[in-house]
mmCIF file with all atom_site columns, C-alpha atoms in Angstrom:
data_model
loop_
_atom_site.group_PDB
_atom_site.id
_atom_site.type_symbol
_atom_site.label_atom_id
_atom_site.label_alt_id
_atom_site.label_comp_id
_atom_site.label_asym_id
_atom_site.label_entity_id
_atom_site.label_seq_id
_atom_site.pdbx_PDB_ins_code
_atom_site.Cartn_x
_atom_site.Cartn_y
_atom_site.Cartn_z
_atom_site.occupancy
_atom_site.B_iso_or_equiv
_atom_site.pdbx_formal_charge
_atom_site.auth_seq_id
_atom_site.auth_comp_id
_atom_site.auth_asym_id
_atom_site.auth_atom_id
_atom_site.pdbx_PDB_model_num
ATOM 1   C CA . MET U 1 1   ? 8.879   34.150 65.223 1.00 52.00 ? 16  MET U CA 1
ATOM 2   C CA . SER U 1 2   ? 7.548   34.936 61.871 1.00 70.00 ? 17  SER U CA 1
ATOM 3   C CA . ARG U 1 3   ? 3.518   36.637 61.457 1.00 94.00 ? 18  ARG U CA 1
ATOM 4   C CA . GLY U 1 4   ? 1.648   37.835 59.064 1.00 97.00 ? 19  GLY U CA 1
ATOM 5   C CA . LEU U 1 5   ? -1.124  39.923 57.294 1.00 98.00 ? 20  LEU U CA 1
ATOM 6   C CA . PHE U 1 6   ? -3.211  39.447 54.006 1.00 99.00 ? 21  PHE U CA 1
ATOM 7   C CA . ILE U 1 7   ? -3.966  43.194 52.218 1.00 99.00 ? 22  ILE U CA 1
ATOM 8   C CA . THR U 1 8   ? -7.340  43.349 50.412 1.00 98.00 ? 23  THR U CA 1
ATOM 9   C CA . GLY U 1 9   ? -8.909  46.467 48.679 1.00 97.00 ? 24  GLY U CA 1
ATOM 10  C CA . THR U 1 10  ? -12.405 47.415 48.751 1.00 96.00 ? 25  THR U CA 1
ATOM 11  C CA . ASP U 1 11  ? -12.819 47.710 44.820 1.00 93.00 ? 26  ASP U CA 1
ATOM 12  C CA . ILE U 1 12  ? -9.730  47.049 42.018 1.00 91.00 ? 27  ILE U CA 1
ATOM 13  C CA . GLY U 1 13  ? -7.277  49.906 41.895 1.00 90.00 ? 28  GLY U CA 1
ATOM 14  C CA . VAL U 1 14  ? -7.591  50.415 45.547 1.00 94.00 ? 29  VAL U CA 1
ATOM 15  C CA . GLY U 1 15  ? -3.489  50.516 45.752 1.00 93.00 ? 30  GLY U CA 1
ATOM 16  C CA . LYS U 1 16  ? -3.196  47.058 47.258 1.00 96.00 ? 31  LYS U CA 1
ATOM 17  C CA . THR U 1 17  ? 0.497   47.002 45.848 1.00 96.00 ? 32  THR U CA 1
ATOM 18  C CA . LEU U 1 18  ? 1.978   51.109 46.584 1.00 95.00 ? 33  LEU U CA 1
ATOM 19  C CA . VAL U 1 19  ? 0.646   50.083 50.186 1.00 97.00 ? 34  VAL U CA 1
ATOM 20  C CA . THR U 1 20  ? 2.618   45.824 50.409 1.00 97.00 ? 35  THR U CA 1
ATOM 21  C CA . SER U 1 21  ? 5.169   48.230 48.772 1.00 97.00 ? 36  SER U CA 1
ATOM 22  C CA . ALA U 1 22  ? 5.682   50.681 51.799 1.00 97.00 ? 37  ALA U CA 1
ATOM 23  C CA . LEU U 1 23  ? 4.925   48.658 54.488 1.00 97.00 ? 38  LEU U CA 1
ATOM 24  C CA . LEU U 1 24  ? 7.453   45.999 53.383 1.00 98.00 ? 39  LEU U CA 1
ATOM 25  C CA . GLN U 1 25  ? 9.997   49.128 53.642 1.00 97.00 ? 40  GLN U CA 1
ATOM 26  C CA . ALA U 1 26  ? 8.655   49.911 56.296 1.00 97.00 ? 41  ALA U CA 1
ATOM 27  C CA . LEU U 1 27  ? 9.695   46.764 58.608 1.00 97.00 ? 42  LEU U CA 1
ATOM 28  C CA . GLY U 1 28  ? 12.134  46.201 56.820 1.00 97.00 ? 43  GLY U CA 1
ATOM 29  C CA . ALA U 1 29  ? 13.691  49.854 57.936 1.00 96.00 ? 44  ALA U CA 1
ATOM 30  C CA . ALA U 1 30  ? 12.530  48.901 62.174 1.00 95.00 ? 45  ALA U CA 1
ATOM 31  C CA . GLY U 1 31  ? 15.085  45.934 61.445 1.00 96.00 ? 46  GLY U CA 1
ATOM 32  C CA . HIS U 1 32  ? 12.323  43.010 60.384 1.00 97.00 ? 47  HIS U CA 1
ATOM 33  C CA . THR U 1 33  ? 13.260  40.388 57.410 1.00 98.00 ? 48  THR U CA 1
ATOM 34  C CA . THR U 1 34  ? 10.601  40.816 54.627 1.00 98.00 ? 49  THR U CA 1
ATOM 35  C CA . LEU U 1 35  ? 8.895   38.820 52.547 1.00 99.00 ? 50  LEU U CA 1
ATOM 36  C CA . ALA U 1 36  ? 6.371   39.116 49.478 1.00 99.00 ? 51  ALA U CA 1
ATOM 37  C CA . MET U 1 37  ? 3.776   36.975 47.251 1.00 99.00 ? 52  MET U CA 1
ATOM 38  C CA . LYS U 1 38  ? 0.899   38.403 45.030 1.00 98.00 ? 53  LYS U CA 1
ATOM 39  C CA . PRO U 1 39  ? -0.497  34.647 44.875 1.00 98.00 ? 54  PRO U CA 1
ATOM 40  C CA . VAL U 1 40  ? -3.196  35.024 41.864 1.00 98.00 ? 55  VAL U CA 1
ATOM 41  C CA . ALA U 1 41  ? -1.989  38.103 39.244 1.00 97.00 ? 56  ALA U CA 1
ATOM 42  C CA . THR U 1 42  ? -3.493  38.800 35.684 1.00 97.00 ? 57  THR U CA 1
ATOM 43  C CA . GLY U 1 43  ? -2.374  40.685 32.328 1.00 96.00 ? 58  GLY U CA 1
ATOM 44  C CA . CYS U 1 44  ? 0.903   39.993 32.763 1.00 97.00 ? 59  CYS U CA 1
ATOM 45  C CA . TRP U 1 45  ? 3.745   39.117 30.396 1.00 96.00 ? 60  TRP U CA 1
ATOM 46  C CA . GLN U 1 46  ? 5.679   37.359 28.319 1.00 96.00 ? 61  GLN U CA 1
ATOM 47  C CA . THR U 1 47  ? 9.637   37.209 28.529 1.00 96.00 ? 62  THR U CA 1
ATOM 48  C CA . ALA U 1 48  ? 11.820  34.161 28.494 1.00 96.00 ? 63  ALA U CA 1
ATOM 49  C CA . ASP U 1 49  ? 11.704  33.677 32.110 1.00 94.00 ? 64  ASP U CA 1
ATOM 50  C CA . GLY U 1 50  ? 8.000   32.994 32.122 1.00 95.00 ? 65  GLY U CA 1
ATOM 51  C CA . LEU U 1 51  ? 5.126   34.865 32.746 1.00 97.00 ? 66  LEU U CA 1
ATOM 52  C CA . ARG U 1 52  ? 5.454   38.452 34.559 1.00 98.00 ? 67  ARG U CA 1
ATOM 53  C CA . SER U 1 53  ? 3.435   40.404 36.743 1.00 97.00 ? 68  SER U CA 1
ATOM 54  C CA . GLU U 1 54  ? 4.502   44.694 36.877 1.00 96.00 ? 69  GLU U CA 1
ATOM 55  C CA . ASP U 1 55  ? 2.855   44.225 40.597 1.00 97.00 ? 70  ASP U CA 1
ATOM 56  C CA . ALA U 1 56  ? 4.783   41.301 42.193 1.00 98.00 ? 71  ALA U CA 1
ATOM 57  C CA . GLU U 1 57  ? 8.194   42.363 40.561 1.00 98.00 ? 72  GLU U CA 1
ATOM 58  C CA . GLU U 1 58  ? 7.610   45.556 42.595 1.00 97.00 ? 73  GLU U CA 1
ATOM 59  C CA . LEU U 1 59  ? 7.097   43.440 46.363 1.00 98.00 ? 74  LEU U CA 1
ATOM 60  C CA . ILE U 1 60  ? 10.215  42.069 44.644 1.00 98.00 ? 75  ILE U CA 1
ATOM 61  C CA . SER U 1 61  ? 12.268  45.305 44.789 1.00 97.00 ? 76  SER U CA 1
ATOM 62  C CA . ALA U 1 62  ? 10.299  45.643 47.843 1.00 97.00 ? 77  ALA U CA 1
ATOM 63  C CA . MET U 1 63  ? 11.295  42.650 50.341 1.00 98.00 ? 78  MET U CA 1
ATOM 64  C CA . ASN U 1 64  ? 14.924  42.464 51.888 1.00 98.00 ? 79  ASN U CA 1
ATOM 65  C CA . GLN U 1 65  ? 15.033  38.776 50.954 1.00 98.00 ? 80  GLN U CA 1
ATOM 66  C CA . ASP U 1 66  ? 15.110  36.579 48.732 1.00 98.00 ? 81  ASP U CA 1
ATOM 67  C CA . ALA U 1 67  ? 12.148  34.244 47.364 1.00 98.00 ? 82  ALA U CA 1
ATOM 68  C CA . SER U 1 68  ? 12.250  33.531 43.607 1.00 98.00 ? 83  SER U CA 1
ATOM 69  C CA . TYR U 1 69  ? 9.656   34.505 41.138 1.00 98.00 ? 84  TYR U CA 1
ATOM 70  C CA . ARG U 1 70  ? 6.929   32.020 41.280 1.00 97.00 ? 85  ARG U CA 1
ATOM 71  C CA . GLU U 1 71  ? 6.732   31.856 45.263 1.00 98.00 ? 86  GLU U CA 1
ATOM 72  C CA . VAL U 1 72  ? 6.542   35.404 45.626 1.00 98.00 ? 87  VAL U CA 1
ATOM 73  C CA . ASN U 1 73  ? 3.664   34.977 42.693 1.00 98.00 ? 88  ASN U CA 1
ATOM 74  C CA . PRO U 1 74  ? 2.495   31.334 42.185 1.00 97.00 ? 89  PRO U CA 1
ATOM 75  C CA . VAL U 1 75  ? -1.044  31.899 39.768 1.00 98.00 ? 90  VAL U CA 1
ATOM 76  C CA . ALA U 1 76  ? 0.923   34.233 36.996 1.00 97.00 ? 91  ALA U CA 1
ATOM 77  C CA . LEU U 1 77  ? -2.081  34.597 34.076 1.00 97.00 ? 92  LEU U CA 1
ATOM 78  C CA . GLU U 1 78  ? -1.476  36.113 30.670 1.00 96.00 ? 93  GLU U CA 1
ATOM 79  C CA . THR U 1 79  ? -5.418  37.643 29.856 1.00 95.00 ? 94  THR U CA 1
ATOM 80  C CA . ALA U 1 80  ? -6.031  41.128 32.135 1.00 95.00 ? 95  ALA U CA 1
ATOM 81  C CA . ALA U 1 81  ? -9.950  40.045 33.613 1.00 95.00 ? 96  ALA U CA 1
ATOM 82  C CA . GLU U 1 82  ? -10.674 38.891 36.241 1.00 95.00 ? 97  GLU U CA 1
ATOM 83  C CA . PRO U 1 83  ? -9.134  35.622 38.036 1.00 96.00 ? 98  PRO U CA 1
ATOM 84  C CA . ILE U 1 84  ? -11.587 33.200 37.433 1.00 96.00 ? 99  ILE U CA 1
ATOM 85  C CA . VAL U 1 85  ? -11.937 34.524 33.755 1.00 96.00 ? 100 VAL U CA 1
ATOM 86  C CA . SER U 1 86  ? -8.433  34.962 33.192 1.00 96.00 ? 101 SER U CA 1
ATOM 87  C CA . ALA U 1 87  ? -8.128  31.696 34.606 1.00 96.00 ? 102 ALA U CA 1
ATOM 88  C CA . MET U 1 88  ? -10.256 29.558 32.257 1.00 96.00 ? 103 MET U CA 1
ATOM 89  C CA . ARG U 1 89  ? -9.076  31.261 30.000 1.00 95.00 ? 104 ARG U CA 1
ATOM 90  C CA . ASN U 1 90  ? -5.453  30.063 30.032 1.00 93.00 ? 105 ASN U CA 1
ATOM 91  C CA . ARG U 1 91  ? -6.554  26.829 30.997 1.00 95.00 ? 106 ARG U CA 1
ATOM 92  C CA . VAL U 1 92  ? -4.619  27.083 34.604 1.00 94.00 ? 107 VAL U CA 1
ATOM 93  C CA . ASN U 1 93  ? -6.396  25.819 37.769 1.00 94.00 ? 108 ASN U CA 1
ATOM 94  C CA . PHE U 1 94  ? -5.933  25.940 40.492 1.00 95.00 ? 109 PHE U CA 1
ATOM 95  C CA . THR U 1 95  ? -6.593  25.999 44.732 1.00 95.00 ? 110 THR U CA 1
ATOM 96  C CA . THR U 1 96  ? -6.647  27.634 47.460 1.00 96.00 ? 111 THR U CA 1
ATOM 97  C CA . ASP U 1 97  ? -5.115  25.185 49.804 1.00 96.00 ? 112 ASP U CA 1
ATOM 98  C CA . GLU U 1 98  ? -2.534  24.602 47.233 1.00 97.00 ? 113 GLU U CA 1
ATOM 99  C CA . ILE U 1 99  ? -2.029  28.987 47.392 1.00 97.00 ? 114 ILE U CA 1
ATOM 100 C CA . ALA U 1 100 ? -2.278  28.305 51.064 1.00 97.00 ? 115 ALA U CA 1
ATOM 101 C CA . ALA U 1 101 ? 0.721   25.500 51.653 1.00 97.00 ? 116 ALA U CA 1
ATOM 102 C CA . GLN U 1 102 ? 2.828   27.244 49.763 1.00 97.00 ? 117 GLN U CA 1
ATOM 103 C CA . ALA U 1 103 ? 2.101   31.266 51.788 1.00 97.00 ? 118 ALA U CA 1
ATOM 104 C CA . VAL U 1 104 ? 2.951   29.427 55.450 1.00 95.00 ? 119 VAL U CA 1
ATOM 105 C CA . SER U 1 105 ? 5.464   28.205 53.817 1.00 96.00 ? 120 SER U CA 1
ATOM 106 C CA . LEU U 1 106 ? 7.043   31.310 52.650 1.00 97.00 ? 121 LEU U CA 1
ATOM 107 C CA . SER U 1 107 ? 5.959   32.574 56.194 1.00 97.00 ? 122 SER U CA 1
ATOM 108 C CA . ARG U 1 108 ? 9.219   30.682 58.332 1.00 96.00 ? 123 ARG U CA 1
ATOM 109 C CA . ARG U 1 109 ? 11.633  32.196 55.985 1.00 96.00 ? 124 ARG U CA 1
ATOM 110 C CA . ALA U 1 110 ? 11.253  35.491 57.144 1.00 97.00 ? 125 ALA U CA 1
ATOM 111 C CA . ASP U 1 111 ? 9.972   37.809 60.549 1.00 97.00 ? 126 ASP U CA 1
ATOM 112 C CA . TRP U 1 112 ? 7.112   38.918 58.460 1.00 98.00 ? 127 TRP U CA 1
ATOM 113 C CA . LEU U 1 113 ? 5.596   37.929 54.624 1.00 98.00 ? 128 LEU U CA 1
ATOM 114 C CA . LEU U 1 114 ? 2.872   40.208 53.260 1.00 99.00 ? 129 LEU U CA 1
ATOM 115 C CA . ILE U 1 115 ? -0.034  39.120 51.288 1.00 99.00 ? 130 ILE U CA 1
ATOM 116 C CA . GLU U 1 116 ? -1.366  41.243 48.560 1.00 99.00 ? 131 GLU U CA 1
ATOM 117 C CA . GLY U 1 117 ? -4.660  39.445 47.725 1.00 98.00 ? 132 GLY U CA 1
ATOM 118 C CA . PRO U 1 118 ? -6.549  39.190 43.633 1.00 96.00 ? 133 PRO U CA 1
ATOM 119 C CA . GLY U 1 119 ? -9.628  42.149 44.063 1.00 93.00 ? 134 GLY U CA 1
ATOM 120 C CA . GLY U 1 120 ? -11.742 43.285 46.391 1.00 95.00 ? 135 GLY U CA 1
ATOM 121 C CA . VAL U 1 121 ? -12.706 41.219 49.072 1.00 97.00 ? 136 VAL U CA 1
ATOM 122 C CA . GLN U 1 122 ? -15.097 39.717 47.409 1.00 96.00 ? 137 GLN U CA 1
ATOM 123 C CA . THR U 1 123 ? -12.877 38.798 43.692 1.00 96.00 ? 138 THR U CA 1
ATOM 124 C CA . PRO U 1 124 ? -14.023 35.249 43.126 1.00 96.00 ? 139 PRO U CA 1
ATOM 125 C CA . ILE U 1 125 ? -11.059 33.348 42.130 1.00 96.00 ? 140 ILE U CA 1
ATOM 126 C CA . THR U 1 126 ? -12.038 29.578 41.671 1.00 95.00 ? 141 THR U CA 1
ATOM 127 C CA . GLY U 1 127 ? -15.160 27.901 40.796 1.00 91.00 ? 142 GLY U CA 1
ATOM 128 C CA . LYS U 1 128 ? -16.292 28.091 44.871 1.00 93.00 ? 143 LYS U CA 1
ATOM 129 C CA . ASP U 1 129 ? -13.694 30.110 46.513 1.00 97.00 ? 144 ASP U CA 1
ATOM 130 C CA . THR U 1 130 ? -13.081 34.404 46.177 1.00 97.00 ? 145 THR U CA 1
ATOM 131 C CA . THR U 1 131 ? -10.300 37.152 47.781 1.00 98.00 ? 146 THR U CA 1
ATOM 132 C CA . ALA U 1 132 ? -11.913 35.973 51.210 1.00 98.00 ? 147 ALA U CA 1
ATOM 133 C CA . ASP U 1 133 ? -11.671 32.733 51.275 1.00 98.00 ? 148 ASP U CA 1
ATOM 134 C CA . LEU U 1 134 ? -8.150  32.781 50.602 1.00 98.00 ? 149 LEU U CA 1
ATOM 135 C CA . ALA U 1 135 ? -7.419  34.251 53.808 1.00 98.00 ? 150 ALA U CA 1
ATOM 136 C CA . LEU U 1 136 ? -9.429  32.764 55.441 1.00 98.00 ? 151 LEU U CA 1
ATOM 137 C CA . ALA U 1 137 ? -6.942  29.223 54.561 1.00 97.00 ? 152 ALA U CA 1
ATOM 138 C CA . ILE U 1 138 ? -4.058  31.593 54.991 1.00 97.00 ? 153 ILE U CA 1
ATOM 139 C CA . GLY U 1 139 ? -5.170  32.373 58.387 1.00 96.00 ? 154 GLY U CA 1
ATOM 140 C CA . PHE U 1 140 ? -3.468  36.021 57.893 1.00 97.00 ? 155 PHE U CA 1
ATOM 141 C CA . PRO U 1 141 ? -4.720  38.393 59.916 1.00 97.00 ? 156 PRO U CA 1
ATOM 142 C CA . VAL U 1 142 ? -6.567  40.741 57.695 1.00 98.00 ? 157 VAL U CA 1
ATOM 143 C CA . LEU U 1 143 ? -5.426  44.621 56.630 1.00 98.00 ? 158 LEU U CA 1
ATOM 144 C CA . LEU U 1 144 ? -7.905  46.530 54.200 1.00 98.00 ? 159 LEU U CA 1
ATOM 145 C CA . VAL U 1 145 ? -6.867  49.049 52.189 1.00 98.00 ? 160 VAL U CA 1
ATOM 146 C CA . VAL U 1 146 ? -10.287 51.794 51.320 1.00 97.00 ? 161 VAL U CA 1
ATOM 147 C CA . GLY U 1 147 ? -10.202 54.424 48.432 1.00 94.00 ? 162 GLY U CA 1
ATOM 148 C CA . LEU U 1 148 ? -11.210 57.470 49.323 1.00 94.00 ? 163 LEU U CA 1
ATOM 149 C CA . ARG U 1 149 ? -13.519 57.781 46.275 1.00 91.00 ? 164 ARG U CA 1
ATOM 150 C CA . ILE U 1 150 ? -17.054 58.434 46.284 1.00 90.00 ? 165 ILE U CA 1
ATOM 151 C CA . GLY U 1 151 ? -18.717 55.100 46.807 1.00 91.00 ? 166 GLY U CA 1
ATOM 152 C CA . CYS U 1 152 ? -15.475 54.256 49.449 1.00 94.00 ? 167 CYS U CA 1
ATOM 153 C CA . LEU U 1 153 ? -18.474 54.758 52.950 1.00 96.00 ? 168 LEU U CA 1
ATOM 154 C CA . ASN U 1 154 ? -20.585 51.455 50.437 1.00 97.00 ? 169 ASN U CA 1
ATOM 155 C CA . HIS U 1 155 ? -17.563 49.752 49.339 1.00 96.00 ? 170 HIS U CA 1
ATOM 156 C CA . ALA U 1 156 ? -16.147 49.845 52.240 1.00 97.00 ? 171 ALA U CA 1
ATOM 157 C CA . THR U 1 157 ? -19.216 48.228 55.014 1.00 96.00 ? 172 THR U CA 1
ATOM 158 C CA . LEU U 1 158 ? -19.498 45.359 52.873 1.00 97.00 ? 173 LEU U CA 1
ATOM 159 C CA . SER U 1 159 ? -15.940 44.755 52.670 1.00 97.00 ? 174 SER U CA 1
ATOM 160 C CA . VAL U 1 160 ? -16.188 44.821 56.393 1.00 97.00 ? 175 VAL U CA 1
ATOM 161 C CA . GLU U 1 161 ? -19.202 42.849 56.873 1.00 97.00 ? 176 GLU U CA 1
ATOM 162 C CA . LEU U 1 162 ? -18.016 40.166 54.607 1.00 97.00 ? 177 LEU U CA 1
ATOM 163 C CA . LEU U 1 163 ? -14.422 39.870 56.266 1.00 97.00 ? 178 LEU U CA 1
ATOM 164 C CA . GLN U 1 164 ? -15.899 39.630 59.965 1.00 96.00 ? 179 GLN U CA 1
ATOM 165 C CA . GLN U 1 165 ? -18.826 36.977 58.597 1.00 96.00 ? 180 GLN U CA 1
ATOM 166 C CA . LYS U 1 166 ? -15.539 34.779 57.536 1.00 96.00 ? 181 LYS U CA 1
ATOM 167 C CA . GLY U 1 167 ? -14.402 35.562 61.330 1.00 97.00 ? 182 GLY U CA 1
ATOM 168 C CA . LEU U 1 168 ? -11.975 36.768 59.723 1.00 97.00 ? 183 LEU U CA 1
ATOM 169 C CA . ARG U 1 169 ? -9.206  40.108 62.011 1.00 96.00 ? 184 ARG U CA 1
ATOM 170 C CA . ILE U 1 170 ? -8.217  43.013 60.466 1.00 97.00 ? 185 ILE U CA 1
ATOM 171 C CA . ALA U 1 171 ? -6.130  45.046 61.502 1.00 96.00 ? 186 ALA U CA 1
ATOM 172 C CA . GLY U 1 172 ? -6.714  48.039 60.402 1.00 97.00 ? 187 GLY U CA 1
ATOM 173 C CA . TRP U 1 173 ? -7.519  49.835 57.614 1.00 98.00 ? 188 TRP U CA 1
ATOM 174 C CA . ILE U 1 174 ? -5.662  52.133 55.173 1.00 98.00 ? 189 ILE U CA 1
ATOM 175 C CA . GLY U 1 175 ? -6.816  54.888 52.253 1.00 97.00 ? 190 GLY U CA 1
ATOM 176 C CA . ASN U 1 176 ? -5.667  55.648 49.898 1.00 95.00 ? 191 ASN U CA 1
ATOM 177 C CA . GLU U 1 177 ? -6.793  59.181 48.109 1.00 93.00 ? 192 GLU U CA 1
ATOM 178 C CA . HIS U 1 178 ? -6.643  58.455 44.641 1.00 78.00 ? 193 HIS U CA 1
ATOM 179 C CA . ASP U 1 179 ? -6.765  61.287 42.708 1.00 77.00 ? 194 ASP U CA 1
ATOM 180 C CA . GLY U 1 180 ? -7.610  64.902 44.584 1.00 74.00 ? 195 GLY U CA 1
ATOM 181 C CA . ALA U 1 181 ? -11.124 65.022 43.027 1.00 72.00 ? 196 ALA U CA 1
ATOM 182 C CA . MET U 1 182 ? -12.451 64.182 45.930 1.00 77.00 ? 197 MET U CA 1
ATOM 183 C CA . SER U 1 183 ? -13.587 67.404 47.329 1.00 80.00 ? 198 SER U CA 1
ATOM 184 C CA . GLU U 1 184 ? -15.317 65.952 50.761 1.00 88.00 ? 199 GLU U CA 1
ATOM 185 C CA . LEU U 1 185 ? -12.373 63.929 52.231 1.00 89.00 ? 200 LEU U CA 1
ATOM 186 C CA . GLU U 1 186 ? -12.541 64.362 56.268 1.00 93.00 ? 201 GLU U CA 1
ATOM 187 C CA . PRO U 1 187 ? -15.834 64.013 56.356 1.00 95.00 ? 202 PRO U CA 1
ATOM 188 C CA . THR U 1 188 ? -15.537 60.840 55.310 1.00 94.00 ? 203 THR U CA 1
ATOM 189 C CA . VAL U 1 189 ? -12.465 60.069 56.673 1.00 96.00 ? 204 VAL U CA 1
ATOM 190 C CA . HIS U 1 190 ? -14.470 60.688 59.836 1.00 96.00 ? 205 HIS U CA 1
ATOM 191 C CA . THR U 1 191 ? -17.717 58.433 59.028 1.00 96.00 ? 206 THR U CA 1
ATOM 192 C CA . LEU U 1 192 ? -15.441 55.755 57.363 1.00 96.00 ? 207 LEU U CA 1
ATOM 193 C CA . GLU U 1 193 ? -13.227 55.926 61.293 1.00 96.00 ? 208 GLU U CA 1
ATOM 194 C CA . LYS U 1 194 ? -16.717 55.025 63.294 1.00 94.00 ? 209 LYS U CA 1
ATOM 195 C CA . GLN U 1 195 ? -17.880 52.565 60.505 1.00 92.00 ? 210 GLN U CA 1
ATOM 196 C CA . ILE U 1 196 ? -14.775 50.304 60.822 1.00 94.00 ? 211 ILE U CA 1
ATOM 197 C CA . ARG U 1 197 ? -14.301 48.612 64.062 1.00 90.00 ? 212 ARG U CA 1
ATOM 198 C CA . ALA U 1 198 ? -10.035 48.139 63.218 1.00 93.00 ? 213 ALA U CA 1
ATOM 199 C CA . ASP U 1 199 ? -7.681  50.897 63.662 1.00 94.00 ? 214 ASP U CA 1
ATOM 200 C CA . CYS U 1 200 ? -6.699  53.447 60.431 1.00 96.00 ? 215 CYS U CA 1
ATOM 201 C CA . LEU U 1 201 ? -3.533  53.165 60.177 1.00 97.00 ? 216 LEU U CA 1
ATOM 202 C CA . ALA U 1 202 ? -2.662  55.545 58.422 1.00 96.00 ? 217 ALA U CA 1
ATOM 203 C CA . ILE U 1 203 ? -4.105  57.899 55.415 1.00 95.00 ? 218 ILE U CA 1
ATOM 204 C CA . ILE U 1 204 ? -2.207  58.663 52.112 1.00 94.00 ? 219 ILE U CA 1
ATOM 205 C CA . ARG U 1 205 ? -3.025  62.158 50.728 1.00 92.00 ? 220 ARG U CA 1
ATOM 206 C CA . TRP U 1 206 ? -3.746  62.234 46.615 1.00 89.00 ? 221 TRP U CA 1
ATOM 207 C CA . GLN U 1 207 ? 0.268   63.867 45.662 1.00 84.00 ? 222 GLN U CA 1
ATOM 208 C CA . PRO U 1 208 ? 0.882   63.985 41.610 1.00 80.00 ? 223 PRO U CA 1
ATOM 209 C CA . ARG U 1 209 ? 4.236   61.838 42.225 1.00 81.00 ? 224 ARG U CA 1
ATOM 210 C CA . LEU U 1 210 ? 3.848   60.094 44.742 1.00 79.00 ? 225 LEU U CA 1
ATOM 211 C CA . ASP U 1 211 ? 7.241   59.307 45.673 1.00 80.00 ? 226 ASP U CA 1
ATOM 212 C CA . PRO U 1 212 ? 7.659   55.272 47.472 1.00 81.00 ? 227 PRO U CA 1
ATOM 213 C CA . GLN U 1 213 ? 10.609  56.204 49.695 1.00 86.00 ? 228 GLN U CA 1
ATOM 214 C CA . GLN U 1 214 ? 9.028   58.922 51.403 1.00 89.00 ? 229 GLN U CA 1
ATOM 215 C CA . LEU U 1 215 ? 5.562   56.581 51.347 1.00 91.00 ? 230 LEU U CA 1
ATOM 216 C CA . ALA U 1 216 ? 7.143   54.225 53.776 1.00 94.00 ? 231 ALA U CA 1
ATOM 217 C CA . ARG U 1 217 ? 8.454   56.427 55.890 1.00 93.00 ? 232 ARG U CA 1
ATOM 218 C CA . GLN U 1 218 ? 4.497   57.808 56.321 1.00 94.00 ? 233 GLN U CA 1
ATOM 219 C CA . LEU U 1 219 ? 3.583   53.704 57.015 1.00 95.00 ? 234 LEU U CA 1
ATOM 220 C CA . HIS U 1 220 ? 6.304   53.447 59.433 1.00 95.00 ? 235 HIS U CA 1
ATOM 221 C CA . PRO U 1 221 ? 3.980   54.283 62.696 1.00 95.00 ? 236 PRO U CA 1
ATOM 222 C CA . ALA U 1 222 ? 1.502   51.022 61.194 1.00 95.00 ? 237 ALA U CA 1
ATOM 223 C CA . ALA U 1 223 ? 4.235   48.684 60.837 1.00 94.00 ? 238 ALA U CA 1
ATOM 224 C CA . ARG U 1 224 ? 4.836   49.433 64.915 1.00 93.00 ? 239 ARG U CA 1
ATOM 225 C CA . LYS U 1 225 ? 1.240   49.321 65.445 1.00 92.00 ? 240 LYS U CA 1
ATOM 226 C CA . ILE U 1 226 ? 0.890   45.913 63.437 1.00 91.00 ? 241 ILE U CA 1
ATOM 227 C CA . SER U 1 227 ? 4.481   44.460 64.561 1.00 85.00 ? 242 SER U CA 1
ATOM 228 C CA . ARG U 1 228 ? 3.377   45.422 68.506 1.00 82.00 ? 243 ARG U CA 1
#
């Protein structure tokens, strides 16, 4: 039976690709077949094979089943901007229903499909839909990546409230420390644990040189929890 997880974040640049890649490897190490999607990617570069996203390429390297680049990243946008702005600039039209149908089809080909949503929870991706609407259309439980930096309590609380208002199930959350500059990390995490009514699956501490394999091993317990 195939299962899926929609990974979103409290903001851009909070480590969604990092977490998604590590979870793909952790699930693979546990014996599961895995596929990934980054439905909408901006800031893509031109290649002989078309537009490519660095994040999507990273997910492809981490999953253990084969899929075409376009299946992993159906909407590749060249302009480095918010998805809705980039789509308008590049004259690309798409709908959340189209992406959701592609996700459902891809999910049938592996035990797990992990989807990295664009931007944050409330990021507009079309004229009428946000990242949260895309998650709702796909129907997978949501994993929230919380960027552990000043302001994260506000961002996390608002993100959780919006996900709950949409009727989305929160599978858990992972905190990611960005740069080691947060002086009150432990009390901040403790407050987040009280505010977010979902499991804290992991806290990723900042490292100057993060070892992807080491991070994947750190997320083995998280992979086991979501696999139950």
